[in-house]
Amino acid sequence: MTRVLLPATLPELWEALAACPEAPLLAGGTDLLVRLRARRQRPEALVGLERLAELRTIRRQGRGLRIGALATHAMIARHPLVLRHAPVLARAVSEVGGPAIRNMGTLGGNLCTASPAGDSLPALAVLEARVELLSAGGTRLLPLSEFLLGPGRAALAPGEIVGAVRVPLSADFQVQHFEKAGRRAALAIAVVSLAVLARLEKGMVAEARLAVGSAAPTVLRCPEAEEFLRGRRLTLSALERAARAVRAAVRPIDDARASAGYRRQVAGNLLLRLADL
Amino acid sequence: MTIRFTLNGRPVALDTDPGRRAVDILREDLGALSVKEGCGTGECGACSVLLDGELKLSCLLLAAQLEGREVVTCEGLGDQDAPHALQVAFAEHGAVQCGFCTPGMVLAAESLLRENPDPDREDVRRGLSGNLCRCTGYVKIVDAVQAAARERRGGRRKK
């Protein structure tokens, strides 16, 4: 018999975590239940977060958006505030899995799984999102780059959960791009993905931010390429030079989905699409 | 532990291990055999159900998560005596081969049509992108979904 605790309020959650400190946390279940099945594990207890309505809301907060960790990919992909203020994130999460997976998987889950291929992560990286961590003791905020430590490793302390993601408004970046290359269009884990924000002034790049997924232990910003694009037009020749910088920065691995060399090549190629925008 | 929810409009109270998978209790305990287990890892869509109206995968849901919820399987859309428009359209268009993926396809299509009553072919493909058919019969499935959408919008069914 597995105990499944479904607290409906944060105080109930802290009680559940204190009672079952070893229990895995279940958000959308799309990673955890697959993992438990693969390892043939039946934990004694699971703590499910799905009934914590306060972690599901998406709203304006100060100069940004606060997206509850329990917001599903489907909710985020169609939410008017996200579409208006952080379209790059809406685009990225609309590429996750298929419709049922997007109805189940959550933003907090995507962060805590900390896969190098997590589709939301490059978008959150270019948005310079911060992760809001909650515990019985209070709240702390971590930049995304300090939260993601490596494949499957996130900077969660015992007794802590991801409560929300804080995303600065990005509507003034006219170019908001996300593209994922996979073995097929739906339900495929990214072979490489790229998120880009660019602010243009008189056709020139005033600021560019690039982040590559699935090509390093965690999502990778490319400051060399960002710097190179500043003050230039998004022409094919400029993008080819920036793509070289991206290929030099990535640290891909060979795995069942693609070779490191292929990932390196595609990581740069994805940038060339910006010439069509 | 007793878990209470609604299955296809009928209240259910089931004494079971809350850590069992929803797909197992639906098939084994409740006889909802339209729910298929294909991959068991959320990649094929054959175990799709509507949970509180949203398309979800019952192989990735635990029994405990059904508590207080409303579950609809393909049996709940219609039966042989009173089939649902999608079920009729799938039959009329030959959009079934071995039939294993069909209940999941029908539920994904139903979910799509509730959001988008007038999908183009690309919308249908995207709406069904989480459902695999190993008989590779997608063209007729897309035809069937579009036909059902037309009928639902008030058009006459072609006979």
GROMACS .gro file of C-alpha atoms in nm, chain B residues 51-131:
model
   81
  328LEU     CA    1  -1.033   1.410  -1.605
  329ASP     CA    2  -1.259   1.698  -1.507
  330GLY     CA    3  -1.287   1.758  -1.881
  331GLU     CA    4  -0.911   1.769  -1.949
  332LEU     CA    5  -0.727   1.512  -2.157
  333LYS     CA    6  -0.489   1.318  -1.929
  334LEU     CA    7  -0.295   0.993  -1.939
  335SER     CA    8  -0.427   0.733  -1.696
  336CYS     CA    9  -0.094   0.545  -1.691
  337LEU     CA   10   0.061   0.851  -1.523
  338LEU     CA   11  -0.220   0.907  -1.270
  339LEU     CA   12  -0.256   0.736  -0.937
  340ALA     CA   13  -0.587   0.614  -0.801
  341ALA     CA   14  -0.564   0.869  -0.518
  342GLN     CA   15  -0.561   1.152  -0.770
  343LEU     CA   16  -0.909   1.055  -0.894
  344GLU     CA   17  -1.065   1.133  -0.554
  345GLY     CA   18  -1.356   1.374  -0.602
  346ARG     CA   19  -1.294   1.404  -0.977
  347GLU     CA   20  -1.500   1.327  -1.285
  348VAL     CA   21  -1.353   1.067  -1.521
  349VAL     CA   22  -1.485   1.014  -1.872
  350THR     CA   23  -1.364   0.729  -2.093
  351CYS     CA   24  -1.469   0.646  -2.447
  352GLU     CA   25  -1.757   0.439  -2.302
  353GLY     CA   26  -1.887   0.763  -2.151
  354LEU     CA   27  -1.905   0.945  -2.486
  355GLY     CA   28  -2.144   0.698  -2.642
  356ASP     CA   29  -2.217   0.331  -2.699
  357GLN     CA   30  -2.337   0.111  -2.985
  358ASP     CA   31  -2.699   0.214  -2.933
  359ALA     CA   32  -2.626   0.586  -2.906
  360PRO     CA   33  -2.282   0.653  -3.052
  361HIS     CA   34  -2.110   0.988  -3.025
  362ALA     CA   35  -2.057   1.188  -3.346
  363LEU     CA   36  -1.683   1.114  -3.333
  364GLN     CA   37  -1.745   0.742  -3.293
  365VAL     CA   38  -1.980   0.746  -3.592
  366ALA     CA   39  -1.731   0.947  -3.798
  367PHE     CA   40  -1.443   0.711  -3.713
  368ALA     CA   41  -1.654   0.414  -3.823
  369GLU     CA   42  -1.780   0.580  -4.140
  370HIS     CA   43  -1.435   0.696  -4.249
  371GLY     CA   44  -1.262   0.368  -4.178
  372ALA     CA   45  -1.048   0.555  -3.925
  373VAL     CA   46  -0.993   0.236  -3.729
  374GLN     CA   47  -0.756  -0.042  -3.813
  375CYS     CA   48  -0.671  -0.270  -3.524
  376GLY     CA   49  -0.865  -0.031  -3.299
  377PHE     CA   50  -0.621  -0.030  -3.009
  378CYS     CA   51  -0.540   0.341  -3.034
  379THR     CA   52  -0.895   0.441  -3.130
  380PRO     CA   53  -1.045   0.521  -2.785
  381GLY     CA   54  -0.749   0.748  -2.705
  382MET     CA   55  -0.774   0.911  -3.048
  383VAL     CA   56  -1.146   0.973  -3.000
  384LEU     CA   57  -1.093   1.130  -2.657
  385ALA     CA   58  -0.807   1.348  -2.784
  386ALA     CA   59  -1.031   1.454  -3.073
  387GLU     CA   60  -1.318   1.531  -2.834
  388SER     CA   61  -1.084   1.741  -2.622
  389LEU     CA   62  -0.963   1.927  -2.931
  390LEU     CA   63  -1.317   1.996  -3.060
  391ARG     CA   64  -1.426   2.137  -2.725
  392GLU     CA   65  -1.146   2.394  -2.752
  393ASN     CA   66  -1.156   2.443  -3.126
  394PRO     CA   67  -1.484   2.356  -3.298
  395ASP     CA   68  -1.345   2.429  -3.646
  396PRO     CA   69  -0.993   2.285  -3.665
  397ASP     CA   70  -0.798   2.274  -3.991
  398ARG     CA   71  -0.600   1.960  -4.075
  399GLU     CA   72  -0.287   2.093  -3.906
  400ASP     CA   73  -0.485   2.170  -3.587
  401VAL     CA   74  -0.620   1.814  -3.590
  402ARG     CA   75  -0.272   1.667  -3.639
  403ARG     CA   76  -0.143   1.876  -3.351
  404GLY     CA   77  -0.442   1.783  -3.133
  405LEU     CA   78  -0.378   1.413  -3.197
  406SER     CA   79   0.001   1.440  -3.181
  407GLY     CA   80   0.011   1.264  -2.845
  408ASN     CA   81  -0.163   0.954  -2.983
   0.00000   0.00000   0.00000
